Coordinates of N, CA and C in Angstrom, one line a residue:
M1 N -20.0 5.9 31.1 CA -21.0 5.2 30.3 C -21.1 3.8 30.8
A2 N -22.3 3.4 31.0 CA -22.5 2.0 31.4 C -22.6 1.1 30.2
Q3 N -21.7 0.2 30.1 CA -21.7 -0.8 29.0 C -21.7 -2.2 29.7
T4 N -22.7 -3.0 29.3 CA -22.8 -4.4 29.8 C -22.9 -5.3 28.6
N5 N -22.3 -6.5 28.8 CA -22.4 -7.5 27.8 C -23.5 -8.5 28.1
L6 N -24.3 -8.8 27.2 CA -25.4 -9.8 27.3 C -24.9 -11.0 26.5
T7 N -24.8 -12.1 27.2 CA -24.3 -13.4 26.5 C -25.4 -14.4 26.5
N8 N -25.6 -15.1 25.4 CA -26.7 -16.0 25.3 C -26.3 -17.2 24.5
Q9 N -26.8 -18.4 24.9 CA -26.5 -19.6 24.2 C -27.7 -20.5 24.2
A10 N -28.0 -21.2 23.1 CA -29.2 -22.1 23.1 C -28.7 -23.5 23.4
Q11 N -29.5 -24.3 24.0 CA -29.2 -25.7 24.4 C -30.3 -26.6 23.7
I12 N -29.8 -27.6 23.0 CA -30.7 -28.6 22.3 C -30.6 -29.9 23.0
N13 N -31.7 -30.5 23.4 CA -31.8 -31.9 23.9 C -32.9 -32.6 23.1
G14 N -32.6 -33.9 22.8 CA -33.6 -34.7 22.1 C -33.1 -36.0 21.7
T15 N -33.8 -36.6 20.8 CA -33.4 -37.9 20.3 C -33.1 -37.8 18.8
Y16 N -32.0 -38.3 18.4 CA -31.6 -38.2 17.0 C -31.1 -39.6 16.6
A17 N -31.7 -40.1 15.5 CA -31.3 -41.5 15.0 C -31.4 -42.5 16.2
E18 N -32.5 -42.3 17.0 CA -32.8 -43.2 18.1 C -31.8 -43.1 19.2
Q19 N -30.9 -42.1 19.2 CA -30.0 -41.9 20.3 C -30.2 -40.5 21.0
P20 N -30.1 -40.5 22.3 CA -30.3 -39.2 23.0 C -29.1 -38.3 22.6
V21 N -29.4 -37.0 22.4 CA -28.4 -36.0 22.0 C -28.6 -34.8 22.9
S22 N -27.5 -34.1 23.1 CA -27.5 -32.8 23.8 C -26.4 -32.0 23.3
F23 N -26.6 -30.8 22.8 CA -25.6 -30.0 22.3 C -26.0 -28.5 22.4
S24 N -25.0 -27.6 22.2 CA -25.2 -26.2 22.4 C -24.9 -25.4 21.2
S25 N -25.5 -24.3 21.0 CA -25.2 -23.4 19.9 C -23.9 -22.6 20.2
N26 N -23.5 -21.8 19.3 CA -22.4 -20.9 19.6 C -22.9 -19.9 20.6
I27 N -22.0 -19.2 21.2 CA -22.3 -18.2 22.2 C -22.3 -16.8 21.5
V28 N -23.4 -16.1 21.7 CA -23.6 -14.8 21.1 C -23.5 -13.7 22.2
T29 N -22.6 -12.7 21.9 CA -22.5 -11.6 22.9 C -22.9 -10.3 22.2
T30 N -23.8 -9.6 22.9 CA -24.2 -8.3 22.5 C -23.9 -7.3 23.5
S31 N -23.4 -6.1 23.1 CA -23.1 -5.1 24.0 C -24.3 -4.2 24.3
I32 N -24.6 -3.9 25.5 CA -25.7 -3.0 25.8 C -25.1 -1.7 26.4
I33 N -25.3 -0.6 25.7 CA -24.7 0.6 26.1 C -25.9 1.6 26.5
D34 N -25.9 1.9 27.7 CA -27.0 2.8 28.2 C -26.7 4.2 27.7
G35 N -27.7 4.9 27.2 CA -27.6 6.3 26.9 C -27.3 6.7 25.5
L36 N -27.1 5.7 24.6 CA -26.9 6.0 23.2 C -28.0 5.4 22.4
T37 N -28.7 6.2 21.6 CA -29.8 5.7 20.8 C -29.7 6.2 19.4
V38 N -30.1 5.4 18.5 CA -30.1 5.7 17.1 C -31.6 5.5 16.5
T39 N -32.1 6.5 15.9 CA -33.5 6.4 15.3 C -33.4 6.8 13.9
K40 N -34.0 6.0 13.0 CA -34.0 6.3 11.6 C -35.5 6.4 11.1
T41 N -35.8 7.5 10.4 CA -37.1 7.7 9.9 C -37.0 8.1 8.4
A42 N -38.2 8.0 7.7 CA -38.3 8.4 6.3 C -39.4 9.4 6.2
D43 N -39.2 10.3 5.2 CA -40.2 11.4 5.1 C -41.5 11.0 4.4
K44 N -41.5 9.7 3.8 CA -42.7 9.2 3.1 C -42.9 7.8 3.5
T45 N -44.2 7.4 3.5 CA -44.5 6.0 3.7 C -44.7 5.3 2.4
N46 N -44.9 6.0 1.3 CA -45.1 5.5 0.0 C -44.2 6.3 -1.0
L47 N -43.3 5.7 -1.7 CA -42.4 6.4 -2.6 C -43.0 6.2 -4.0
I48 N -43.7 7.2 -4.5 CA -44.2 7.2 -5.8 C -43.3 7.9 -6.8
D49 N -42.9 9.1 -6.4 CA -41.9 9.9 -7.3 C -41.2 10.8 -6.4
G50 N -40.2 11.4 -6.9 CA -39.4 12.4 -6.1 C -38.4 11.7 -5.2
P51 N -37.7 12.5 -4.4 CA -36.7 11.9 -3.5 C -37.4 11.4 -2.2
L52 N -36.8 10.4 -1.6 CA -37.1 10.0 -0.3 C -36.0 10.4 0.7
T53 N -36.3 11.1 1.7 CA -35.3 11.6 2.6 C -35.3 10.8 3.9
Y54 N -34.1 10.2 4.2 CA -33.9 9.4 5.4 C -33.3 10.4 6.4
T55 N -33.7 10.3 7.7 CA -33.2 11.1 8.8 C -32.8 10.1 9.9
I56 N -31.5 10.2 10.3 CA -31.0 9.4 11.4 C -30.6 10.3 12.5
E57 N -31.1 10.1 13.7 CA -30.8 10.8 14.8 C -30.0 10.0 15.8
V58 N -28.8 10.5 16.2 CA -28.0 9.8 17.2 C -28.0 10.7 18.4
K59 N -28.5 10.1 19.5 CA -28.7 10.9 20.8 C -27.7 10.3 21.8
N60 N -27.0 11.1 22.5 CA -26.1 10.7 23.5 C -26.5 11.3 24.8
S61 N -26.9 10.4 25.7 CA -27.2 10.8 27.1 C -26.5 9.8 28.1
S62 N -25.3 9.4 27.6 CA -24.6 8.4 28.4 C -23.7 8.9 29.5
G63 N -23.5 10.2 29.5 CA -22.6 10.8 30.5 C -21.2 10.8 30.0
E64 N -20.9 10.3 28.8 CA -19.6 10.3 28.2 C -19.7 10.9 26.7
S65 N -18.6 11.2 26.1 CA -18.6 11.6 24.7 C -18.5 10.4 23.8
L66 N -19.1 10.4 22.6 CA -18.9 9.4 21.6 C -18.0 10.0 20.6
S67 N -16.8 9.4 20.4 CA -15.9 10.0 19.4 C -15.5 8.9 18.4
S68 N -14.9 9.4 17.3 CA -14.5 8.5 16.2 C -15.6 7.6 15.7
G69 N -16.8 8.1 15.7 CA -18.0 7.4 15.3 C -18.1 7.3 13.8
T70 N -18.7 6.2 13.3 CA -19.0 6.0 11.9 C -20.4 5.4 11.8
L71 N -21.2 5.9 10.9 CA -22.5 5.4 10.6 C -22.4 4.7 9.3
T72 N -22.9 3.5 9.2 CA -23.0 2.7 8.0 C -24.4 2.3 7.7
D73 N -24.8 2.5 6.5 CA -26.2 2.2 6.1 C -26.2 1.6 4.7
T74 N -26.7 0.4 4.6 CA -26.8 -0.3 3.3 C -28.1 0.0 2.6
I75 N -28.0 0.5 1.4 CA -29.1 0.9 0.6 C -29.5 -0.1 -0.4
E76 N -30.8 -0.4 -0.5 CA -31.3 -1.4 -1.5 C -31.2 -0.9 -2.9
T77 N -30.1 -1.2 -3.6 CA -29.8 -0.6 -4.9 C -30.6 -1.2 -6.0
T78 N -31.4 -2.3 -5.8 CA -32.2 -2.8 -6.9 C -33.5 -1.9 -7.0
L79 N -33.8 -1.2 -5.9 CA -35.0 -0.3 -5.9 C -34.8 1.2 -6.0
V80 N -33.7 1.6 -5.4 CA -33.4 3.1 -5.4 C -31.9 3.4 -5.7
D81 N -31.7 4.6 -6.0 CA -30.3 5.1 -6.1 C -30.0 6.2 -5.1
F82 N -28.8 6.2 -4.6 CA -28.4 7.2 -3.6 C -28.3 8.5 -4.4
N83 N -28.8 9.6 -3.8 CA -28.9 10.9 -4.5 C -27.5 11.6 -4.2
T84 N -26.6 11.5 -5.1 CA -25.3 12.1 -5.0 C -25.3 13.6 -5.0
T85 N -26.3 14.2 -5.7 CA -26.4 15.6 -5.7 C -26.8 16.2 -4.3
Y86 N -27.7 15.5 -3.6 CA -28.1 15.9 -2.3 C -27.0 15.6 -1.3
G87 N -26.3 14.5 -1.5 CA -25.2 14.1 -0.6 C -25.7 13.8 0.8
V88 N -24.9 14.2 1.8 CA -25.2 13.9 3.2 C -25.2 15.2 4.0
L89 N -26.2 15.4 4.8 CA -26.2 16.6 5.7 C -26.0 16.1 7.1
I90 N -25.2 16.8 7.9 CA -25.1 16.6 9.3 C -25.5 17.9 10.0
D91 N -26.6 17.8 10.8 CA -27.2 18.9 11.4 C -27.5 20.0 10.4
D92 N -28.1 19.6 9.3 CA -28.5 20.5 8.2 C -27.4 21.2 7.5
T93 N -26.2 20.7 7.6 CA -25.0 21.3 6.9 C -24.4 20.2 6.1
A94 N -24.1 20.5 4.8 CA -23.5 19.5 3.9 C -22.2 19.1 4.4
T95 N -21.9 17.8 4.2 CA -20.6 17.3 4.7 C -19.9 16.5 3.5
Q96 N -18.6 16.5 3.5 CA -17.9 15.7 2.5 C -17.3 14.4 3.2
D97 N -17.6 14.3 4.5 CA -17.1 13.2 5.3 C -18.0 12.0 5.2
F98 N -18.2 11.5 3.9 CA -18.9 10.3 3.7 C -18.4 9.7 2.4
Q99 N -18.7 8.4 2.3 CA -18.3 7.6 1.1 C -19.5 6.7 0.8
Y100 N -19.8 6.6 -0.5 CA -20.9 5.8 -1.0 C -20.3 4.9 -2.1
E101 N -20.3 3.6 -1.8 CA -19.8 2.6 -2.7 C -20.5 1.3 -2.6
G102 N -20.9 0.8 -3.7 CA -21.5 -0.6 -3.8 C -22.8 -0.7 -2.9
G103 N -23.6 0.4 -2.8 CA -24.8 0.3 -2.0 C -24.6 0.6 -0.5
V104 N -23.4 0.9 -0.1 CA -23.1 1.1 1.3 C -22.7 2.6 1.5
L105 N -23.4 3.3 2.3 CA -23.1 4.6 2.7 C -22.4 4.6 4.1
T106 N -21.2 5.2 4.1 CA -20.4 5.3 5.3 C -20.2 6.8 5.6
V107 N -20.6 7.2 6.8 CA -20.5 8.6 7.2 C -19.7 8.7 8.5
T108 N -18.7 9.6 8.4 CA -17.9 9.9 9.6 C -18.6 10.9 10.5
L109 N -18.9 10.5 11.7 CA -19.7 11.3 12.6 C -18.7 12.3 13.3
P110 N -19.3 13.5 13.7 CA -18.5 14.4 14.6 C -18.6 13.8 16.0
N111 N -17.8 14.3 16.9 CA -17.9 13.9 18.3 C -19.2 14.3 18.8
I112 N -19.8 13.4 19.5 CA -21.2 13.7 20.1 C -21.0 13.7 21.6
E113 N -21.1 14.9 22.1 CA -21.0 15.1 23.6 C -22.2 14.6 24.3
N114 N -22.1 14.4 25.6 CA -23.2 14.1 26.5 C -24.3 15.1 26.3
D115 N -25.6 14.6 26.3 CA -26.8 15.5 26.1 C -26.8 16.2 24.8
Q116 N -26.2 15.6 23.7 CA -26.2 16.1 22.4 C -26.9 15.1 21.4
T117 N -27.6 15.7 20.4 CA -28.1 14.9 19.4 C -27.6 15.4 18.1
V118 N -27.2 14.4 17.2 CA -26.7 14.7 15.9 C -27.6 14.1 14.9
T119 N -28.0 14.9 13.8 CA -28.9 14.5 12.8 C -28.2 14.3 11.5
I120 N -28.4 13.2 10.9 CA -27.8 12.9 9.6 C -28.9 12.7 8.6
K121 N -28.9 13.3 7.4 CA -29.9 13.2 6.4 C -29.2 12.8 5.1
F122 N -29.9 12.0 4.3 CA -29.6 11.7 2.9 C -30.8 11.3 2.2
Q123 N -30.7 11.3 0.8 CA -31.8 11.0 0.0 C -31.5 9.8 -1.0
V124 N -32.6 9.1 -1.3 CA -32.6 8.1 -2.4 C -33.7 8.5 -3.4
T125 N -33.5 8.0 -4.6 CA -34.6 8.2 -5.6 C -34.9 6.9 -6.2
R126 N -36.2 6.7 -6.5 CA -36.7 5.4 -7.1 C -36.1 5.2 -8.4
K127 N -35.7 3.9 -8.7 CA -35.3 3.5 -10.0 C -36.5 3.4 -10.9
V128 N -36.3 3.8 -12.1 CA -37.5 3.7 -13.1 C -37.3 2.6 -14.0

């Protein structure tokens, strides 16, 4: 699997209190991993009533296995509730390998082999 680190830092130059200044921001590092993608979709563009189903697809075409994976999704609890009855589906099979607490859904992912896609689904309902 090709993993590369992208490092970036901003530089500021100017005049402050009539004095020339030059300073730098903190350094930010982001990992770029080729071959792993995550896509999230919703089954509705307007939530009027009924459940809203989120689908998250994790695709691995990296040449390596993704193991010990965890998906974390923060849910806007002022607008919707997590549907505990529906729970979480992985590849259309109910799983107990998730936790929902304080608006944060955490799902333990199965190992995702090269050239494999895993689909996670869960629902929210609108608060009334």
